[in-house]
Amino acid sequence: QVQLVESGGGSVRTGGSLRLSCAVSGYAVSSYCMGWFRQAPGKEREGVATIKGDRTITYADSVSGRFTISRDISKNTLDLQMNNLKPEDTAIYSCATAPYWNFCEFTYWGQGTQVTVAS
């Protein structure tokens, strides 16, 4: 059974940093496409960053240069380092994984962790 559990959310001020982690069980993080998504109140869910099996990484324009997605194979986690946070980054952040090497059709989702950025 595949399970994804996010942690690391919280409240910070503008310009602050947070590191999110997604603990994965029943799945090897190194083998499949994985990603981080977020959903702000009243808005649709949007992709933040994805990493494919071949290590190809894609970022949303809104976070490029500030966020870094990575995999910790030893811990089997997917991480998201978020720097220079802005109020518009406030959202529930969720991790997801696809059962494919490079085809990112996300099938498994975590419950999410809240990130709040105060101005």
PDB file of C-alpha atoms in Angstrom, residues 10-118:
ATOM      1  CA  GLY A  10       4.002  26.168   9.350  1.00  0.00           C
ATOM      2  CA  SER A  11       3.780  29.933   9.563  1.00  0.00           C
ATOM      3  CA  VAL A  12       6.587  32.276   8.549  1.00  0.00           C
ATOM      4  CA  ARG A  13       7.021  35.911   7.635  1.00  0.00           C
ATOM      5  CA  THR A  14       7.718  37.194   4.154  1.00  0.00           C
ATOM      6  CA  GLY A  15      11.251  36.301   3.155  1.00  0.00           C
ATOM      7  CA  GLY A  16      11.395  33.299   5.440  1.00  0.00           C
ATOM      8  CA  SER A  17      12.104  29.680   4.590  1.00  0.00           C
ATOM      9  CA  LEU A  18      10.487  26.309   5.163  1.00  0.00           C
ATOM     10  CA  ARG A  19      11.430  22.796   4.185  1.00  0.00           C
ATOM     11  CA  LEU A  20       8.641  20.367   3.415  1.00  0.00           C
ATOM     12  CA  SER A  21       9.155  16.643   3.456  1.00  0.00           C
ATOM     13  CA  CYS A  22       6.993  13.867   2.064  1.00  0.00           C
ATOM     14  CA  ALA A  23       7.609  10.473   3.655  1.00  0.00           C
ATOM     15  CA  VAL A  24       6.769   7.699   1.223  1.00  0.00           C
ATOM     16  CA  SER A  25       6.014   4.081   2.065  1.00  0.00           C
ATOM     17  CA  GLY A  26       5.319   1.263  -0.342  1.00  0.00           C
ATOM     18  CA  TYR A  27       7.140   3.093  -3.098  1.00  0.00           C
ATOM     19  CA  ALA A  28      10.709   3.924  -4.039  1.00  0.00           C
ATOM     20  CA  VAL A  29      11.051   7.675  -4.525  1.00  0.00           C
ATOM     21  CA  SER A  30      13.951   7.176  -6.904  1.00  0.00           C
ATOM     22  CA  SER A  31      11.957   5.204  -9.437  1.00  0.00           C
ATOM     23  CA  TYR A  32       8.991   7.328 -10.392  1.00  0.00           C
ATOM     24  CA  CYS A  33       7.765  10.787 -11.272  1.00  0.00           C
ATOM     25  CA  MET A  34       6.934  12.747  -8.128  1.00  0.00           C
ATOM     26  CA  GLY A  35       5.725  16.254  -7.485  1.00  0.00           C
ATOM     27  CA  TRP A  36       4.590  18.970  -5.125  1.00  0.00           C
ATOM     28  CA  PHE A  37       1.296  20.775  -5.577  1.00  0.00           C
ATOM     29  CA  ARG A  38      -0.482  23.527  -3.696  1.00  0.00           C
ATOM     30  CA  GLN A  39      -3.980  24.851  -3.324  1.00  0.00           C
ATOM     31  CA  ALA A  40      -4.801  28.253  -1.926  1.00  0.00           C
ATOM     32  CA  PRO A  41      -8.262  29.127  -0.584  1.00  0.00           C
ATOM     33  CA  GLY A  42     -10.683  29.726  -3.434  1.00  0.00           C
ATOM     34  CA  LYS A  43      -8.167  28.682  -6.075  1.00  0.00           C
ATOM     35  CA  GLU A  44      -7.532  25.582  -8.111  1.00  0.00           C
ATOM     36  CA  ARG A  45      -4.699  23.248  -7.281  1.00  0.00           C
ATOM     37  CA  GLU A  46      -1.501  24.085  -9.120  1.00  0.00           C
ATOM     38  CA  GLY A  47       1.700  22.239  -9.737  1.00  0.00           C
ATOM     39  CA  VAL A  48       4.709  23.633  -7.908  1.00  0.00           C
ATOM     40  CA  ALA A  49       7.529  21.306  -8.912  1.00  0.00           C
ATOM     41  CA  THR A  50       8.011  17.861 -10.391  1.00  0.00           C
ATOM     42  CA  ILE A  51      10.941  15.493 -10.620  1.00  0.00           C
ATOM     43  CA  LYS A  52      10.934  12.594 -13.062  1.00  0.00           C
ATOM     44  CA  GLY A  53      12.648   9.255 -12.813  1.00  0.00           C
ATOM     45  CA  ASP A  54      15.441  10.519 -15.051  1.00  0.00           C
ATOM     46  CA  ARG A  55      15.896  13.499 -12.653  1.00  0.00           C
ATOM     47  CA  THR A  56      14.335  16.035 -15.006  1.00  0.00           C
ATOM     48  CA  ILE A  57      12.970  18.840 -12.820  1.00  0.00           C
ATOM     49  CA  THR A  58      10.283  21.365 -13.651  1.00  0.00           C
ATOM     50  CA  TYR A  59       9.173  24.356 -11.584  1.00  0.00           C
ATOM     51  CA  ALA A  60       6.206  26.652 -11.825  1.00  0.00           C
ATOM     52  CA  ASP A  61       7.285  30.103 -12.961  1.00  0.00           C
ATOM     53  CA  SER A  62       6.008  31.574  -9.708  1.00  0.00           C
ATOM     54  CA  VAL A  63       8.478  29.571  -7.608  1.00  0.00           C
ATOM     55  CA  SER A  64      11.435  29.144  -9.950  1.00  0.00           C
ATOM     56  CA  GLY A  65      14.618  30.357  -8.296  1.00  0.00           C
ATOM     57  CA  ARG A  66      13.102  30.198  -4.811  1.00  0.00           C
ATOM     58  CA  PHE A  67      12.021  26.564  -4.392  1.00  0.00           C
ATOM     59  CA  THR A  68      14.091  23.411  -4.789  1.00  0.00           C
ATOM     60  CA  ILE A  69      12.675  19.906  -5.125  1.00  0.00           C
ATOM     61  CA  SER A  70      14.818  16.923  -4.231  1.00  0.00           C
ATOM     62  CA  ARG A  71      14.691  13.262  -3.308  1.00  0.00           C
ATOM     63  CA  ASP A  72      16.410  11.720  -0.304  1.00  0.00           C
ATOM     64  CA  ILE A  73      16.809   8.110  -1.333  1.00  0.00           C
ATOM     65  CA  SER A  74      18.232   7.036   2.026  1.00  0.00           C
ATOM     66  CA  LYS A  75      15.115   8.297   3.807  1.00  0.00           C
ATOM     67  CA  ASN A  76      12.732   7.631   0.912  1.00  0.00           C
ATOM     68  CA  THR A  77      11.388  11.159   1.059  1.00  0.00           C
ATOM     69  CA  LEU A  78      10.543  13.874  -1.424  1.00  0.00           C
ATOM     70  CA  ASP A  79      11.541  17.304  -0.144  1.00  0.00           C
ATOM     71  CA  LEU A  80      10.767  20.891  -1.074  1.00  0.00           C
ATOM     72  CA  GLN A  81      13.042  23.658   0.139  1.00  0.00           C
ATOM     73  CA  MET A  82      11.195  26.957  -0.002  1.00  0.00           C
ATOM     74  CA  ASN A  83      13.157  30.199   0.325  1.00  0.00           C
ATOM     75  CA  ASN A  84      12.189  33.847   0.111  1.00  0.00           C
ATOM     76  CA  LEU A  85       8.575  32.989   0.799  1.00  0.00           C
ATOM     77  CA  LYS A  86       5.850  35.418  -0.185  1.00  0.00           C
ATOM     78  CA  PRO A  87       2.260  35.819   1.050  1.00  0.00           C
ATOM     79  CA  GLU A  88       1.035  34.412  -2.271  1.00  0.00           C
ATOM     80  CA  ASP A  89       2.780  31.149  -1.414  1.00  0.00           C
ATOM     81  CA  THR A  90       0.208  30.567   1.332  1.00  0.00           C
ATOM     82  CA  ALA A  91      -1.573  27.306   0.555  1.00  0.00           C
ATOM     83  CA  ILE A  92      -1.955  23.673   1.454  1.00  0.00           C
ATOM     84  CA  TYR A  93       0.991  21.811  -0.054  1.00  0.00           C
ATOM     85  CA  SER A  94       0.629  18.188  -1.097  1.00  0.00           C
ATOM     86  CA  CYS A  95       3.007  15.658  -2.556  1.00  0.00           C
ATOM     87  CA  ALA A  96       2.041  13.139  -5.190  1.00  0.00           C
ATOM     88  CA  THR A  97       3.564  10.299  -7.137  1.00  0.00           C
ATOM     89  CA  ALA A  98       2.896   8.598 -10.444  1.00  0.00           C
ATOM     90  CA  PRO A  99       3.463   4.884 -11.090  1.00  0.00           C
ATOM     91  CA  TYR A 100       5.644   5.696 -14.073  1.00  0.00           C
ATOM     92  CA  TRP A 101       9.289   6.575 -14.610  1.00  0.00           C
ATOM     93  CA  ASN A 102       8.813   9.676 -16.711  1.00  0.00           C
ATOM     94  CA  PHE A 103       5.065   9.945 -17.307  1.00  0.00           C
ATOM     95  CA  CYS A 104       3.680  12.215 -14.607  1.00  0.00           C
ATOM     96  CA  GLU A 105       0.103  11.053 -14.272  1.00  0.00           C
ATOM     97  CA  PHE A 106      -0.196  11.388 -10.520  1.00  0.00           C
ATOM     98  CA  THR A 107      -2.064   8.593  -8.813  1.00  0.00           C
ATOM     99  CA  TYR A 108      -1.159   8.718  -5.131  1.00  0.00           C
ATOM    100  CA  TRP A 109      -1.554  11.820  -2.983  1.00  0.00           C
ATOM    101  CA  GLY A 110      -0.744  12.910   0.526  1.00  0.00           C
ATOM    102  CA  GLN A 111      -3.140  14.774   2.796  1.00  0.00           C
ATOM    103  CA  GLY A 112      -1.249  18.029   2.649  1.00  0.00           C
ATOM    104  CA  THR A 113       0.451  20.428   5.023  1.00  0.00           C
ATOM    105  CA  GLN A 114      -0.450  24.074   5.576  1.00  0.00           C
ATOM    106  CA  VAL A 115       2.017  26.823   4.715  1.00  0.00           C
ATOM    107  CA  THR A 116       1.143  30.352   5.787  1.00  0.00           C
ATOM    108  CA  VAL A 117       3.270  33.358   4.907  1.00  0.00           C
ATOM    109  CA  ALA A 118       2.502  36.593   6.721  1.00  0.00           C
TER     110      ALA A 118
END
